[in-house]
XYZ file of C-alpha atoms in Angstrom:
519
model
C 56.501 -206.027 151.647
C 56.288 -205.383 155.763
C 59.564 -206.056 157.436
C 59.353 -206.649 160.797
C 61.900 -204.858 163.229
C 61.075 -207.618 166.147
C 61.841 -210.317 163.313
C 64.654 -209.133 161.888
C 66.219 -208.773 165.563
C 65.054 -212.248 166.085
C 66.581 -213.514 163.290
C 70.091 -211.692 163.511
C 70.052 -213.580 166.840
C 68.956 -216.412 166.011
C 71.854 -216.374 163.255
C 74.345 -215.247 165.637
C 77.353 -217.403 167.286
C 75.687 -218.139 170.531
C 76.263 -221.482 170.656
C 73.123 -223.872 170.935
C 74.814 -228.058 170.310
C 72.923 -229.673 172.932
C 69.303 -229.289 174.381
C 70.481 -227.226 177.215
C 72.542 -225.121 174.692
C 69.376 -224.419 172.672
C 67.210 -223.664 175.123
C 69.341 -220.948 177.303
C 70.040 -219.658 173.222
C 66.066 -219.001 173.147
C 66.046 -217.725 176.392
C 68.771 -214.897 175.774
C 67.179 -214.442 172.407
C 63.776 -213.932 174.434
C 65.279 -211.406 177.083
C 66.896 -209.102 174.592
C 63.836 -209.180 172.901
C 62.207 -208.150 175.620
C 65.098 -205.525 176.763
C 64.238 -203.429 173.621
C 60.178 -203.507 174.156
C 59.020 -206.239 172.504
C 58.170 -208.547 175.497
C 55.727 -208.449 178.319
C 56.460 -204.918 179.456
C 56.885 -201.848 177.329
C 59.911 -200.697 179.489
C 61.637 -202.895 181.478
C 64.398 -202.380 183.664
C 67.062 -205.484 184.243
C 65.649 -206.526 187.952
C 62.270 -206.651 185.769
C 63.978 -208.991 183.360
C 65.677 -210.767 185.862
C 62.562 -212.296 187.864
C 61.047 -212.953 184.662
C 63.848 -214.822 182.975
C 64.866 -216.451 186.698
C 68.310 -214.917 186.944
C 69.895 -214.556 190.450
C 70.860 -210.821 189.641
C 70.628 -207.529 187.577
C 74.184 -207.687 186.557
C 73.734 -211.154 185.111
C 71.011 -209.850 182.758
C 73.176 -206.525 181.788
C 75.836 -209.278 180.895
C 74.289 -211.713 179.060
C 72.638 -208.577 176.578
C 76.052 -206.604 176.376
C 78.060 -209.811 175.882
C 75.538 -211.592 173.158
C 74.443 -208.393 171.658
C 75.961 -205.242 172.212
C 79.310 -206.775 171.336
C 78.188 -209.489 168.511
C 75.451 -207.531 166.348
C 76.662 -205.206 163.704
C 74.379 -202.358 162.644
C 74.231 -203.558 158.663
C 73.068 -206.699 159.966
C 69.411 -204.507 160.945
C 68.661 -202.643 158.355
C 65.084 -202.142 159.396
C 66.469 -200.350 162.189
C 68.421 -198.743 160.354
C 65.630 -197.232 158.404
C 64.007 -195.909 161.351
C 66.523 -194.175 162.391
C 66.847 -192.266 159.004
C 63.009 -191.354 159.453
C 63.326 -190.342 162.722
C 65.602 -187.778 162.147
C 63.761 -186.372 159.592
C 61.468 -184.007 162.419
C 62.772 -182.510 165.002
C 59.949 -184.285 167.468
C 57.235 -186.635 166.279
C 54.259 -187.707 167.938
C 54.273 -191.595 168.220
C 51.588 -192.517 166.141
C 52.740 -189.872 164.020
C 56.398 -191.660 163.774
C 54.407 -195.649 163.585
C 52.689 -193.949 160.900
C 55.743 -192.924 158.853
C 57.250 -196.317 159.430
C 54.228 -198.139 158.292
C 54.279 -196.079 154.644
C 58.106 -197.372 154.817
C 56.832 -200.895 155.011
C 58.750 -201.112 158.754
C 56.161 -202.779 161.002
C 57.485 -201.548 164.971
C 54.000 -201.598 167.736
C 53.648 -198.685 168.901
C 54.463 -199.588 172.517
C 57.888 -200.513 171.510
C 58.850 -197.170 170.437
C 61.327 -196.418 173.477
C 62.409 -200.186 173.201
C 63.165 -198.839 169.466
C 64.867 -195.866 170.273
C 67.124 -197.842 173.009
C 67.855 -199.978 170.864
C 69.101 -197.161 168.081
C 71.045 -195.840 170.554
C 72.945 -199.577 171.420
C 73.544 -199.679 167.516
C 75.426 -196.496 167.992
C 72.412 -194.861 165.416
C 73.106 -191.227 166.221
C 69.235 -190.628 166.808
C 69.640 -188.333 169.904
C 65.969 -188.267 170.611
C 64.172 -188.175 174.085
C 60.294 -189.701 175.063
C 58.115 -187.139 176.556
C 54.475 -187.218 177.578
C 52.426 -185.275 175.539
C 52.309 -182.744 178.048
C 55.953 -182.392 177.431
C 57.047 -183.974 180.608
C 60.324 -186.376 179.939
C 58.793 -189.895 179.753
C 59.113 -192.399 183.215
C 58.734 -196.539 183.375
C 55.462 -195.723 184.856
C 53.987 -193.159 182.343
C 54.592 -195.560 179.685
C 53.419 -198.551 181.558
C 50.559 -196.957 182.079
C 49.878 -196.596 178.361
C 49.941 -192.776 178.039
C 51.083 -191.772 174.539
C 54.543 -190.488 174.255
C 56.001 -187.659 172.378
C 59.704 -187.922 170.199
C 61.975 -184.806 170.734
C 65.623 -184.087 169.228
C 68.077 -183.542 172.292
C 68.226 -179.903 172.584
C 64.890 -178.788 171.129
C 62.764 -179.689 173.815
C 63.654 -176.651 176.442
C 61.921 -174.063 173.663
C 58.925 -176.253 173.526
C 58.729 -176.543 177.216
C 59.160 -172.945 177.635
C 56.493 -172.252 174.848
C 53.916 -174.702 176.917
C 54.878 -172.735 179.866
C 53.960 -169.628 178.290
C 50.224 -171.223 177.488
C 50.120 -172.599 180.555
C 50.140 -168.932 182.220
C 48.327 -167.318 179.182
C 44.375 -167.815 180.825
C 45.152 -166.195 183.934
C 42.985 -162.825 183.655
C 41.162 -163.955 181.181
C 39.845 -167.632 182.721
C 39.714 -168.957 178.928
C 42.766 -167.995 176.587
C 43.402 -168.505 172.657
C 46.461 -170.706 171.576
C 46.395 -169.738 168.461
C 46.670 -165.550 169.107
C 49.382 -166.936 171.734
C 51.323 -168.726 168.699
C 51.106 -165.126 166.421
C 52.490 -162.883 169.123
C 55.490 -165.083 169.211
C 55.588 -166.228 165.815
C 55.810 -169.591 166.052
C 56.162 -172.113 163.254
C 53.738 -174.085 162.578
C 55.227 -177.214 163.990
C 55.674 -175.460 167.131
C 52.059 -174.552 167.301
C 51.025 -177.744 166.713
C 52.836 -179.590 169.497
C 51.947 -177.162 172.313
C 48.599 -177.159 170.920
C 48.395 -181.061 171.452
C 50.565 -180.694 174.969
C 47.541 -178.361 176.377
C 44.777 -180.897 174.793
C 46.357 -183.486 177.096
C 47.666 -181.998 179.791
C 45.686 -183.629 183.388
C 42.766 -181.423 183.805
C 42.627 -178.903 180.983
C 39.476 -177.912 179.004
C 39.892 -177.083 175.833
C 37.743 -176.580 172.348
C 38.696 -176.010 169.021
C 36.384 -173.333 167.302
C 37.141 -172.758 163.640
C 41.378 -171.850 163.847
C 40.910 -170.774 166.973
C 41.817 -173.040 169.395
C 40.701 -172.210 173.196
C 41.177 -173.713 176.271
C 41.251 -173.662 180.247
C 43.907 -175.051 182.944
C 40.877 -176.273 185.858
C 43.286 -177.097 188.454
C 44.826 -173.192 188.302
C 43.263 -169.708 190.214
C 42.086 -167.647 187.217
C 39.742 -165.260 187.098
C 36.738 -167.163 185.833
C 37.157 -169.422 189.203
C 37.269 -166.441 190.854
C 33.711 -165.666 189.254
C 32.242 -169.670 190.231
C 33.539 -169.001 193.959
C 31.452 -165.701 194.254
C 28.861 -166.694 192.052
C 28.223 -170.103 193.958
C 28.040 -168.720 197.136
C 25.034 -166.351 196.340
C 23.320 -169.015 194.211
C 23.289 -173.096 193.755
C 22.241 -173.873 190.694
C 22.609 -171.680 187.407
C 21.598 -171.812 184.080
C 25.042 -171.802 181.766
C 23.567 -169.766 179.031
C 23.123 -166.907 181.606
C 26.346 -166.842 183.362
C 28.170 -166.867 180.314
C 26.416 -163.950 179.533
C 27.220 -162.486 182.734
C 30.881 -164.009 182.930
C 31.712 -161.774 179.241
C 30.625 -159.336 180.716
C 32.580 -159.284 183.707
C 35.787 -159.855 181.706
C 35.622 -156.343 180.030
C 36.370 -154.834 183.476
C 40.172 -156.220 182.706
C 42.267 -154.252 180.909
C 44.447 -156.837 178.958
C 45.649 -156.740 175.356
C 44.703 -160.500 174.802
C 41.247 -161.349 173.333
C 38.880 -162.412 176.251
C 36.930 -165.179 175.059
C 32.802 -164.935 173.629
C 29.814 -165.845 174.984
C 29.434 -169.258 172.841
C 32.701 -170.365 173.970
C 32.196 -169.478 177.742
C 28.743 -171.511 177.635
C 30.694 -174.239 176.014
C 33.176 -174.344 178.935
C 30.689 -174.384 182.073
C 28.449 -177.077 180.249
C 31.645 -179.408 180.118
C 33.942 -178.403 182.710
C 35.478 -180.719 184.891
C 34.257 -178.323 187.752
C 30.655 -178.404 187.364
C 28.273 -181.149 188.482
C 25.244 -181.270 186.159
C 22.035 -182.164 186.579
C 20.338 -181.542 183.143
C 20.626 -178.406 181.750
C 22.306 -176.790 184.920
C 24.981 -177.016 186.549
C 26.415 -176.642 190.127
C 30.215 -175.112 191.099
C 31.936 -178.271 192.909
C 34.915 -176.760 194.222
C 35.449 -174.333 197.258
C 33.124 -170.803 197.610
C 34.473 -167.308 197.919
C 33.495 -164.558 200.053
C 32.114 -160.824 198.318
C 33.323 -157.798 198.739
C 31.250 -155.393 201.141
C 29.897 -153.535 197.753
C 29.071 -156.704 196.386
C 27.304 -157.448 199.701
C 25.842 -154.330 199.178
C 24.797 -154.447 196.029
C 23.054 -158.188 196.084
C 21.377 -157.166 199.401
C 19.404 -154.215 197.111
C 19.085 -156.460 194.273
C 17.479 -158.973 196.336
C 15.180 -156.739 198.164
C 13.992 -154.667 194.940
C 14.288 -157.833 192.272
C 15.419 -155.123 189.319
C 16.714 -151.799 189.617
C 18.152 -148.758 187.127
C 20.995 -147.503 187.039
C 20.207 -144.115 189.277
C 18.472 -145.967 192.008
C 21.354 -148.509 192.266
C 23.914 -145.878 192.390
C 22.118 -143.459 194.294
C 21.587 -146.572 197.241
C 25.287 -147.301 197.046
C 26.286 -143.546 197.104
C 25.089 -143.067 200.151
C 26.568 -146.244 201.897
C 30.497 -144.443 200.929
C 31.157 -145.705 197.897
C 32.824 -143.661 194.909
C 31.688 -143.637 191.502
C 34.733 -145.614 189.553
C 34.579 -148.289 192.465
C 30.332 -148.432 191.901
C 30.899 -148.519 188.108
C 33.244 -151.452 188.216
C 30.786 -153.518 190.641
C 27.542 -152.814 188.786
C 28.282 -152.652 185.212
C 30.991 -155.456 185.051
C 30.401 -157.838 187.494
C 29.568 -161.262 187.629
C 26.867 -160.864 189.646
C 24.821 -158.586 187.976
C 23.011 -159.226 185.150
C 22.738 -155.970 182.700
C 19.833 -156.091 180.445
C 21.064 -153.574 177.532
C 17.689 -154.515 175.552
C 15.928 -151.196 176.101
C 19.412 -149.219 175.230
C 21.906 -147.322 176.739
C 19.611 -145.394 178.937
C 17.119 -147.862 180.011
C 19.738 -150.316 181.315
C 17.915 -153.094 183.721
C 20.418 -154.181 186.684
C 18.983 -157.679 187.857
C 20.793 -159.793 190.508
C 22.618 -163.203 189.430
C 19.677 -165.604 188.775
C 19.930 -169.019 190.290
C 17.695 -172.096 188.846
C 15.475 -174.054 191.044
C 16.850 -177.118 192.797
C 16.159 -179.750 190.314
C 16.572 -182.453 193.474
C 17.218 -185.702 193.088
C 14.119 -186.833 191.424
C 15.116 -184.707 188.490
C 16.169 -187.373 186.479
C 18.838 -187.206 184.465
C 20.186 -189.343 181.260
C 21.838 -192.178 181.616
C 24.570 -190.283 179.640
C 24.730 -187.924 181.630
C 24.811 -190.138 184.708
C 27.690 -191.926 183.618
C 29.459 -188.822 182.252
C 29.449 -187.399 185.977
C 31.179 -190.758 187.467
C 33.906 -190.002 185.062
C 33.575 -185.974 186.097
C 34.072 -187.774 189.423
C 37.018 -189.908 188.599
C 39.249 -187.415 187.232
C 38.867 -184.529 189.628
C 39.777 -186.984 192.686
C 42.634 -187.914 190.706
C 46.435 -187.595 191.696
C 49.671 -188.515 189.983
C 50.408 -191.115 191.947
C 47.223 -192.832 190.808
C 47.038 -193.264 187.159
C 46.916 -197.087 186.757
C 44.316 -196.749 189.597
C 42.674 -194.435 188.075
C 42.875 -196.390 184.734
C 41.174 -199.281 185.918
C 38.202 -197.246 187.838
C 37.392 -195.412 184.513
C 37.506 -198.852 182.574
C 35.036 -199.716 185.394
C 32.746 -197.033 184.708
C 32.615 -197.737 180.875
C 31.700 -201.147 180.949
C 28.938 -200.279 182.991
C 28.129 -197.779 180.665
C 27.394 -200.429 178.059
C 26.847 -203.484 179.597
C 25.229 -203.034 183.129
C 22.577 -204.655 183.835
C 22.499 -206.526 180.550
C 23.051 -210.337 179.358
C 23.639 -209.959 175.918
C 24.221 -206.631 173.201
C 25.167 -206.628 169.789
C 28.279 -205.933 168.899
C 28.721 -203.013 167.089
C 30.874 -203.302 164.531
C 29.731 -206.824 163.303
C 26.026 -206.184 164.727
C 25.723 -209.923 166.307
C 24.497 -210.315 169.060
C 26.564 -211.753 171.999
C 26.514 -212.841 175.563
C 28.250 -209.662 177.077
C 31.117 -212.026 178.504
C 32.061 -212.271 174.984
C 32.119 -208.806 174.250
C 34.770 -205.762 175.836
C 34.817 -202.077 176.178
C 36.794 -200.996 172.964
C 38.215 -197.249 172.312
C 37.081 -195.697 169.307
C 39.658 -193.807 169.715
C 42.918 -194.931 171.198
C 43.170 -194.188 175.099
C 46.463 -192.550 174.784
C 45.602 -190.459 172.461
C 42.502 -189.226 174.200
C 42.521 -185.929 175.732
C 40.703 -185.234 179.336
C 37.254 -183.701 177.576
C 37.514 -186.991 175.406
C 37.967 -189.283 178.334
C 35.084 -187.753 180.130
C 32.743 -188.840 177.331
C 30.814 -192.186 177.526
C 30.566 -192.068 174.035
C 34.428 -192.571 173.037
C 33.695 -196.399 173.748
C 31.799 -198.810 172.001
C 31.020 -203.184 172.186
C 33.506 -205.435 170.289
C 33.390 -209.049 169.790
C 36.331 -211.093 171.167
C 35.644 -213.435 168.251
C 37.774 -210.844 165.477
C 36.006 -207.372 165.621
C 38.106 -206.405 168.801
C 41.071 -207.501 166.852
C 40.648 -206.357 163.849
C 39.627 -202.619 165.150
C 42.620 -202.629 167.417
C 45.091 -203.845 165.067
C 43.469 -201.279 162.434
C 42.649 -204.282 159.824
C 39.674 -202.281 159.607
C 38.770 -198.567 159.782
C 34.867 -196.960 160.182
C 34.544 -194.309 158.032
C 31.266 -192.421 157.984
C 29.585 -194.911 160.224
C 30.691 -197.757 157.351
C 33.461 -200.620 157.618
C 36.270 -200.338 155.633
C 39.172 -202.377 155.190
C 42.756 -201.468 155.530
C 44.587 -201.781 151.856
C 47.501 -201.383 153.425
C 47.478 -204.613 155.187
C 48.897 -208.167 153.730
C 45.749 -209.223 151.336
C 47.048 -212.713 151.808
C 46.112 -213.295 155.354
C 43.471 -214.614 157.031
C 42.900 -211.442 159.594
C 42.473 -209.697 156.337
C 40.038 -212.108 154.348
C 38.351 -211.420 157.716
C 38.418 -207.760 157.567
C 37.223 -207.820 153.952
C 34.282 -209.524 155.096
C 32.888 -206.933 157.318
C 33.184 -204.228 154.336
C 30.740 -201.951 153.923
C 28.829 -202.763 156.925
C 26.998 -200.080 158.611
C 28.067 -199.324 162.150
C 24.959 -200.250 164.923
C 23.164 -195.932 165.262
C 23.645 -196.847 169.341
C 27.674 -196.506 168.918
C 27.963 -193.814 166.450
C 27.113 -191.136 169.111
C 30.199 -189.098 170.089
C 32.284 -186.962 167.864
C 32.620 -188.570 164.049
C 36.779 -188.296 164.586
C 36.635 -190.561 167.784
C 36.991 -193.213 165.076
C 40.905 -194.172 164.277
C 41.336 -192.883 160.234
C 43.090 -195.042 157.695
C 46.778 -194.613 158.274
């Protein structure tokens, strides 16, 4: 059985001694009934402050609100009469942090039914039941939680008072780890310092979805790239973009790992296939097929780089003698013509023919493609969002919200009158269809956001519903109902009916784990 911490509130007020004799009575009963309700996160707004409540419940002031919830709560309700809440509490402080679908999760297997945009309304109202829960909302970036963060529907992260500083201080450590090394490794990061495995796992998730950070996760290792910091691969794109335009990213990765072993740091620098991963999906790269283009500001060389480009240039390949021999006799010594011919970014060493029979070729740049080089639709789409979140500020994220929302439903509806839904497979006018998350928004990181493929078409008639409110799961690119769900209802007689039902091939495209998993 599902117990309901909304209902059970409801009903402890409802049971309370606010009086409600005559019509009047009754109805400013429901109303203070509604506003508490509300006050804890289970209203219209996830958060609200008391002027919010005020304008919607039409009270002349702030201070009336705060006195009608401390006077006909805060004073009247006794913690054994919510045992529900009670219960969360207990499970909360089983972790020292929890992720919030993490926590809804636990509470679910508890039979406690909370929405997951209530969880600060929860803890609040923990706190006002003088549960000793001591726990603080942070974004999963580890920034403490604001009105507008959580407004904005960004997922939310549950830290113990007191642990939080050493988790901040380990994200501040990965934060600065990829300087030298443009791409760093979390998990050699989480060895050096011996972290627990708890530990590891939080920063992990705080780099995944921190604003503008690449990151991949290759076997245990998991790598990743802050795009908004100086580093020395952005170093490389500044010099390497103002010699060429376009580039192929197989190449410069090539010539990027290379580069890297001119740095003497004890931390691993990062391999070709991971390199090539990072410029084909970068937030700093326009694309345009199978190349890409540096879109940020351009760097100036170094006269021996001038130098050695200029020769390059003129004599298309060159040894190692000849291109040391024509430097040599502009000045320059032999550690400082080393370091600019053998590891540089802008020289491509062919080590085919062996160690004596090196070939020194200049950067190679791809041909315009031009804009009659069509590109995919996905790929068109992919670069509006590209777009989207490099313009992006702070200040902008509901903004910003609604622009990439914008961009998605053109991605499956534009132009169109009707699609199939593709969970059901009928096919709808595309008013009766919306752009639904495979995976939850929240708990998207930037690289997932970016992809036109994280969204799919949902009826409004019960797929959208019963997706969202994970009556049903897709597993394998097949429908499958929630057991954990009431079997009595109707939403679930529904759900049971799209079993086994073979998602439409159009929407399976993306990443298999975009779609939510049984809980």
């Amino acid at each position: 059985m599902t117990i309901s911490v909304k209902d059970e509130l409801m009903t402890t007020l409802e049971a309370s001694g606010m009086r409600s004799r005559t019509n009047t009575e009754i109805a400013l009963k429901q109303r203070n009934i509604a506003m508490i309700l509300a006050f804890y996160g289970f209203g219209k707004l996830v958060w609200p402050t008391l002027e919010d409540l005020a304008v919607e419940f039409e009270l002349t002031t702030r201070e009336r609100v705060r006195q009608i919830i401390e006077r006909k709560f805060r004073q009247r309700i006794d913690v054994s009469q919510l045992p529900a809440a009670q219960r969360c509490a207990e499970i909360l402080q089983g972790r020292k942090s929890w992720a919030s679908a993490d926590y809804i999760a636990a509470l679910s297997a508890a039979g406690i039914d909370v929405p997951q945009r209530s969880i600060k309304g929860l803890l609040n109202l923990m706190g006002d039941l003088g549960l000793d829960v001591n726990y603080r909302a942070y974004t999963p970036d580890l920034r403490e939680m604001s009105r507008s963060l959580v407004e904005d529907g960004l997922d939310m992260v549950l830290i113990r008072d007191g642990d939080a500083k050493a988790q901040q201080a380990a994200f501040k450590l990965a934060a600065d780890r990829p300087g030298l090394v443009g791409i760093a490794n979390l998990r050699e990061l989480a060895e050096e310092h011996q972290w627990s495995a708890d530990l590891y796992a939080i920063v992990c998730k705080a780099v995944a979805y921190a604003p503008k950070v690449w990151s991949a996760q290759s076997g245990d290792d998991f790598w990743y790239a802050f795009e908004e910091r100086q580093t020395t691969l952005r170093t490389y794109h500044e010099k390497v973009f103002s010699v060429i335009e376009w580039a192929d990213p197989a190449h410069l990765a090539e010539l990027y790992e290379n580069a890297l072993h001119a740095r003497t740091v004890n931390i691993s620098r990062p391999p070709v296939s991971i390199i090539e991963h990072y410029l084909r999906t970068s937030l700093l790269f326009e694309r345009r097929g199978e190349l890409i283009r540096y879109d940020g500001p351009l760097g100036e060389l170094t006269d021996i780089e001038v130098a050695t480009q200029a020769f390059l240039q003129e004599h298309d390949q060159s040894t190692y003698p000849a291109l040391y021999a024509n430097l040599a006799a502009k000045g320059y010594s032999r550690p400082y013509i080393q370091k600019a011919v053998m590891f540089s970014c802008l020289v491509h060493v062919d080590t085919t023919q062996g160690r004596q029979k090196y070939v020194y070729r200049r950067v190679q740049g791809a041909a315009n493609p031009g804009a009659e080089a069509a590109s995919s639709t996905y790929e068109l789409y992919r670069e509006r969002l590209r777009r989207l979140y490099e313009d992006a500020t702070d200040g902008g994220l509901e903004t910003q919200r609604r622009l990439e929302q914008g961009v998605l439903q053109d991605w499956l509806f534009a132009s169109k009158h009707e699609e199939r839904c593709a969970i059901c497979g009928d096919l709808f006018h595309v008013s009766a269809l919306v752009t639904a998350h495979k995976k939850k928004r929240s708990l998207c990181t930037t690289a997932e956001r970016l992809d036109p493929h994280i969204v799919m078409p949902a009826c409004t008639l019960g797929c959208d519903f019963l997706y969202e409110r994970e009556y049903i799961h897709i597993v394998d690119g097949v429908v499958q109902v929630n057991a954990t769900k009431s079997a009595g209802t109707m939403e679930y007689r529904r759900a049971a009916a799209l079993a086994g039902r073979k998602l439409i091939d159009t929407w399976r495209d993306g990443k298999d784990d975009y779609f939510r998993k049984p809980g």
